[in-house]
PDB file of C-alpha atoms in Angstrom:
ATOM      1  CA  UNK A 847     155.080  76.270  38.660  1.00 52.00           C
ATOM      2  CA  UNK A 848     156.018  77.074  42.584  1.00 50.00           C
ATOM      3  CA  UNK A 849     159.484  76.088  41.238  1.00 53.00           C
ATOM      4  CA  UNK A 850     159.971  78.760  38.813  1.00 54.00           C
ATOM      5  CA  UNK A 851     157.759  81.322  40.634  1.00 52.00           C
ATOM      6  CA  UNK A 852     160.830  83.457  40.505  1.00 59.00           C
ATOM      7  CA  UNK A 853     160.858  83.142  37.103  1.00 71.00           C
ATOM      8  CA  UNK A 854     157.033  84.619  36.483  1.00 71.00           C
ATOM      9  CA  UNK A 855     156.181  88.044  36.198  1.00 79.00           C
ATOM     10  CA  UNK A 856     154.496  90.146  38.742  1.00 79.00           C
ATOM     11  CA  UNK A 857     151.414  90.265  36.099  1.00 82.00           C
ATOM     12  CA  UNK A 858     151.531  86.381  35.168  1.00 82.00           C
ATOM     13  CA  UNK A 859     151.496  85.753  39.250  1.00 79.00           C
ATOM     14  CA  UNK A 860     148.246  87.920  39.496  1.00 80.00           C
ATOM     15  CA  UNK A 861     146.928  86.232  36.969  1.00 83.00           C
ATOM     16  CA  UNK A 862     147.560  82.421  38.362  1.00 82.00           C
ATOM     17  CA  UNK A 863     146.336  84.209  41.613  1.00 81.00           C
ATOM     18  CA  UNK A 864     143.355  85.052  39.475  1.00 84.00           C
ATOM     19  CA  UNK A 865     142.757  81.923  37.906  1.00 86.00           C
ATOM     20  CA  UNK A 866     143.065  79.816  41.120  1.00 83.00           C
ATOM     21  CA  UNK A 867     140.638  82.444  42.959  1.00 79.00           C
ATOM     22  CA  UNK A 868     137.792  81.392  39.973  1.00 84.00           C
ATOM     23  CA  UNK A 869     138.216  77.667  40.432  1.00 84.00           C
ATOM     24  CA  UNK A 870     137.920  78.155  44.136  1.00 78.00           C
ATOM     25  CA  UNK A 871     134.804  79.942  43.702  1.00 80.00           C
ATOM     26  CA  UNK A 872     133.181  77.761  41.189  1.00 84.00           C
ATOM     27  CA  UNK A 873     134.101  74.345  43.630  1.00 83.00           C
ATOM     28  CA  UNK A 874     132.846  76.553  46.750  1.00 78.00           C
ATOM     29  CA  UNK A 875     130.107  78.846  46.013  1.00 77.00           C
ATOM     30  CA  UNK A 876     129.621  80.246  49.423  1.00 75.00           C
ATOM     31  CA  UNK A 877     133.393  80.995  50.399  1.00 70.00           C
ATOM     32  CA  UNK A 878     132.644  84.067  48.499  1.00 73.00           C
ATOM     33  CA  UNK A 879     131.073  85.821  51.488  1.00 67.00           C
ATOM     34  CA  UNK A 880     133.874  84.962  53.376  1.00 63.00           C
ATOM     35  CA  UNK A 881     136.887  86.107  50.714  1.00 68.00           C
ATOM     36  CA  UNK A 882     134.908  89.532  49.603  1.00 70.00           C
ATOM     37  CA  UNK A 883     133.666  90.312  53.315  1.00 56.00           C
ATOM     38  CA  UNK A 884     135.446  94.399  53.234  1.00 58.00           C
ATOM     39  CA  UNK A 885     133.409  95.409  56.054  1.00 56.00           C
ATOM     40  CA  UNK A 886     134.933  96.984  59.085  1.00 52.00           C
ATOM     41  CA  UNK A 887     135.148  94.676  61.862  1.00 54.00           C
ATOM     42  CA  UNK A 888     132.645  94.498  64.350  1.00 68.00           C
ATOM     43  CA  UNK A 889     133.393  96.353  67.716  1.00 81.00           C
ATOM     44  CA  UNK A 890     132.509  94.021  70.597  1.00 88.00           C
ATOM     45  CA  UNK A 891     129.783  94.988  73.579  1.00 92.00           C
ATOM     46  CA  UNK A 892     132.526  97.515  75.945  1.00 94.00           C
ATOM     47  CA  UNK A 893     131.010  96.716  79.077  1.00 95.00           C
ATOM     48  CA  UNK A 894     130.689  92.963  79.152  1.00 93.00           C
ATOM     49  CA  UNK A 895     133.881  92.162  77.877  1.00 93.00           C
ATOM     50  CA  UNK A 896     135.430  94.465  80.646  1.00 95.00           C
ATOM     51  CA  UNK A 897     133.522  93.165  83.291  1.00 95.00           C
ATOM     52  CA  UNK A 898     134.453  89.446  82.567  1.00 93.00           C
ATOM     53  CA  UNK A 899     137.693  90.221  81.853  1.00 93.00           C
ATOM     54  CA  UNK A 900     138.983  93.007  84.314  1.00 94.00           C
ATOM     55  CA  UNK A 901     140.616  90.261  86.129  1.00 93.00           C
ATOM     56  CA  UNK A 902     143.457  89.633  83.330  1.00 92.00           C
ATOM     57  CA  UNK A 903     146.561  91.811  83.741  1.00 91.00           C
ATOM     58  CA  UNK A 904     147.006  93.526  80.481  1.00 91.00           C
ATOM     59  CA  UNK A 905     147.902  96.591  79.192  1.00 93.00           C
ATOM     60  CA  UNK A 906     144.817  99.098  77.561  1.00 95.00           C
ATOM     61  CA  UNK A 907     146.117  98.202  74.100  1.00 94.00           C
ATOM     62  CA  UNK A 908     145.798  94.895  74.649  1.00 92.00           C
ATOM     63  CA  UNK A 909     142.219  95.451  75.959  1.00 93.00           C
ATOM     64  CA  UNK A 910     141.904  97.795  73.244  1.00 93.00           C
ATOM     65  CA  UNK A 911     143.187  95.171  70.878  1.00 90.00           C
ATOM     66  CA  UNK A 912     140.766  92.366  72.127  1.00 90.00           C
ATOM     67  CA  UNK A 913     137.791  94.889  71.856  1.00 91.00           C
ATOM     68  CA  UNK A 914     138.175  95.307  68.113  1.00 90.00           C
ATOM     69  CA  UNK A 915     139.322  99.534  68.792  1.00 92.00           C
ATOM     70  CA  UNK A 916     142.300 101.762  68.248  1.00 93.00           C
ATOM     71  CA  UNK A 917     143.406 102.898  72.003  1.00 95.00           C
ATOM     72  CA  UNK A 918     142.244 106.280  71.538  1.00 96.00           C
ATOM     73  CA  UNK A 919     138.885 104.818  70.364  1.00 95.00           C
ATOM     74  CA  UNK A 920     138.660 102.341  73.715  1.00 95.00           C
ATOM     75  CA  UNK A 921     139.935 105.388  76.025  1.00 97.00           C
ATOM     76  CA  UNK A 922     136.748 107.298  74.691  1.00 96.00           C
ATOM     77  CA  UNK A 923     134.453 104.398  74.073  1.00 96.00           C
ATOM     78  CA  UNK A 924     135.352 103.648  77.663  1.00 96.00           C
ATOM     79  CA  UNK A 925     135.015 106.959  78.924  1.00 97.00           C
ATOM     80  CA  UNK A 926     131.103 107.019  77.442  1.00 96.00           C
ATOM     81  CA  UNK A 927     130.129 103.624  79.026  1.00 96.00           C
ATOM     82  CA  UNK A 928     131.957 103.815  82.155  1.00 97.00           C
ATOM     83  CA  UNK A 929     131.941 107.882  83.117  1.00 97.00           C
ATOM     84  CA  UNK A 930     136.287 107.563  84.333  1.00 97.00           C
ATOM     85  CA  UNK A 931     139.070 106.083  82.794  1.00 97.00           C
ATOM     86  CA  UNK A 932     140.304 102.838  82.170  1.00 97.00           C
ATOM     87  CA  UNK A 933     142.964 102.844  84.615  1.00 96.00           C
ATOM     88  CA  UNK A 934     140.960 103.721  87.589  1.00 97.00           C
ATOM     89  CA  UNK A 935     137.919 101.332  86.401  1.00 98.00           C
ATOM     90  CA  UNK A 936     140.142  98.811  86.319  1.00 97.00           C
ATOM     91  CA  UNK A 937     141.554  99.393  89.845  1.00 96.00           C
ATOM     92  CA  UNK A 938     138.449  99.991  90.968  1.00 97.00           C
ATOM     93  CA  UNK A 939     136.953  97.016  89.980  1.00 97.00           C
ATOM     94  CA  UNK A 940     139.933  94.909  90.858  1.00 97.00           C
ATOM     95  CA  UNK A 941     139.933  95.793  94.701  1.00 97.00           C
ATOM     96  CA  UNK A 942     136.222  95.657  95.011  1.00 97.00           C
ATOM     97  CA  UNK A 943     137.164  91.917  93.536  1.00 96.00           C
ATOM     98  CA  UNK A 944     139.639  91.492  96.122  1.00 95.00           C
ATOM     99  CA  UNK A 945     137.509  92.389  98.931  1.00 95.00           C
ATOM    100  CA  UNK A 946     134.663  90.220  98.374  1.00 95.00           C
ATOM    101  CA  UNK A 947     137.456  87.457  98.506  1.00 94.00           C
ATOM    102  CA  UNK A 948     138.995  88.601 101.567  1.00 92.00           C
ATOM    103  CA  UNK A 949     135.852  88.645 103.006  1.00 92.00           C
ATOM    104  CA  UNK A 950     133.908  85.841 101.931  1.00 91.00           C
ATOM    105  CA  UNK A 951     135.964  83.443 100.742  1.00 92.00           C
ATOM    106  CA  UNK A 952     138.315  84.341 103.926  1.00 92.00           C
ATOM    107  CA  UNK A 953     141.570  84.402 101.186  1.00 93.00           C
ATOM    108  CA  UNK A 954     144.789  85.539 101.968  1.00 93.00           C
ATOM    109  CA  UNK A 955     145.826  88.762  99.931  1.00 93.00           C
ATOM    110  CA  UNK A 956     148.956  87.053  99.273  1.00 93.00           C
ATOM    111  CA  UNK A 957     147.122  84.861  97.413  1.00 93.00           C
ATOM    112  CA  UNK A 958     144.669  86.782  95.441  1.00 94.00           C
ATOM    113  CA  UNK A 959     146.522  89.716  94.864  1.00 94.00           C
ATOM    114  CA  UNK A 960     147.756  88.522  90.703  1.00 93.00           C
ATOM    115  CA  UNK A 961     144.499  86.595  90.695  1.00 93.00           C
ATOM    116  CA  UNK A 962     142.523  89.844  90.654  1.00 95.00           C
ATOM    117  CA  UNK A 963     144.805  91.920  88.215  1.00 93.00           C
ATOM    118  CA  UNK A 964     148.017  93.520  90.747  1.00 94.00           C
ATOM    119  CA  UNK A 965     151.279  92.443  89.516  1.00 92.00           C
ATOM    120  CA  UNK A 966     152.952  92.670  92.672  1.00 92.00           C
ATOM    121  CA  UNK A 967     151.774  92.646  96.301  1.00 94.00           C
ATOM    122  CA  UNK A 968     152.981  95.889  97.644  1.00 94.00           C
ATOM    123  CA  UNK A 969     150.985  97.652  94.908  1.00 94.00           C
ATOM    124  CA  UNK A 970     148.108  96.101  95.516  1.00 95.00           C
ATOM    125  CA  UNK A 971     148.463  96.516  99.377  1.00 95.00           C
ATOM    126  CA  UNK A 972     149.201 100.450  99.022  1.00 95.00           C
ATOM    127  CA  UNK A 973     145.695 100.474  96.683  1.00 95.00           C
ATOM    128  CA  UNK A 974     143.772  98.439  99.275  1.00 94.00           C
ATOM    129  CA  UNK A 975     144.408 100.515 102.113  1.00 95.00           C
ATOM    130  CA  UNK A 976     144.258 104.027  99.987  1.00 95.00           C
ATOM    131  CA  UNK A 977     140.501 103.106  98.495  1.00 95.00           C
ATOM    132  CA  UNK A 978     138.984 101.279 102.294  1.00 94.00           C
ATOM    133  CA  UNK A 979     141.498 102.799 104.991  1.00 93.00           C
ATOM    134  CA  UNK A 980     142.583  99.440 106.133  1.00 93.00           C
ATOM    135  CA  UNK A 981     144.897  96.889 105.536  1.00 92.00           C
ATOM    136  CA  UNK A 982     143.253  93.640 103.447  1.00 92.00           C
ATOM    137  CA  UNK A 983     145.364  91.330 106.552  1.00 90.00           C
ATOM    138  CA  UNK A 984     143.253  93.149 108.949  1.00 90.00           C
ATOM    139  CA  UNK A 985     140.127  92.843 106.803  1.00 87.00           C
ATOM    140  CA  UNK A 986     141.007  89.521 106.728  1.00 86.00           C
ATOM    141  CA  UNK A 987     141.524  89.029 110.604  1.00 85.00           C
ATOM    142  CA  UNK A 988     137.842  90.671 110.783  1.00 84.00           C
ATOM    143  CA  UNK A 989     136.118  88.510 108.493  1.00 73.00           C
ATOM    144  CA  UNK A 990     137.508  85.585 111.006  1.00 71.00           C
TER     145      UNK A 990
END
């Protein structure tokens, strides 16, 4: 039948669709929560998933994506459980990430700096020193 499926109507290809649907259903009972389930996906928790995940470098549609939201609704889903945006969250976060490393684990910034979210060193070097007023080498030289 696969053979001549370009020979079958659109109406006699519903209706095999149809047919194999039933015999699914009768073998498999309880797949039938699982073909019929229409309702809207489930949003996940906002706040936990950002704040094991802040680390990944992504952009807010992805996050928005992997959330289970439109961006517009993770912008203002965001805005309600975090009080700022998701840009300067993330930054935020991602530097206060980056110091505890500097300072406790006595790590390099060259070495944490795409570990913590930065794609490139410079930006993450201009953000250090703009949100502590110091360099992260000389926090590093003072955590020695």
């Amino acid at each position: 039948m696969l053979r001549r499926s370009s020979q079958l109507s659109e109406a006699e290809v519903n209706n095999k669709r149809e047919e194999l649907l039933q015999l699914l259903l009768e073998q498999n009972p309880e797949m039938t929560d699982v073909l019929f389930d229409f309702a809207t996906p489930q949003k996940i928790n906002l706040e936990s998933f950002m704040n094991q995940h802040f680390r990944f470098n992504v952009s807010l549609k992805r996050f928005a994506y992997l959330t289970g939201r439109s961006l517009s609704a993770f912008k203002r889903d965001f805005a309600a459980v975090f009080s700022t945006t998701p840009s300067r969250w993330l930054t935020h976060k991602r530097l206060l990430e980056a110091r505890f490393l500097i300072e406790s684990e006595r790590r390099k910034p060259s070495e944490i700096y795409l570990e913590v979210g930065f794609e490139d060193l410079s930006h993450f070097s201009f953000a250090f020193k703009k949100k502590f007023g110091l360099n992260a080498s000389v926090l590093l030289q003072r955590a020695h």
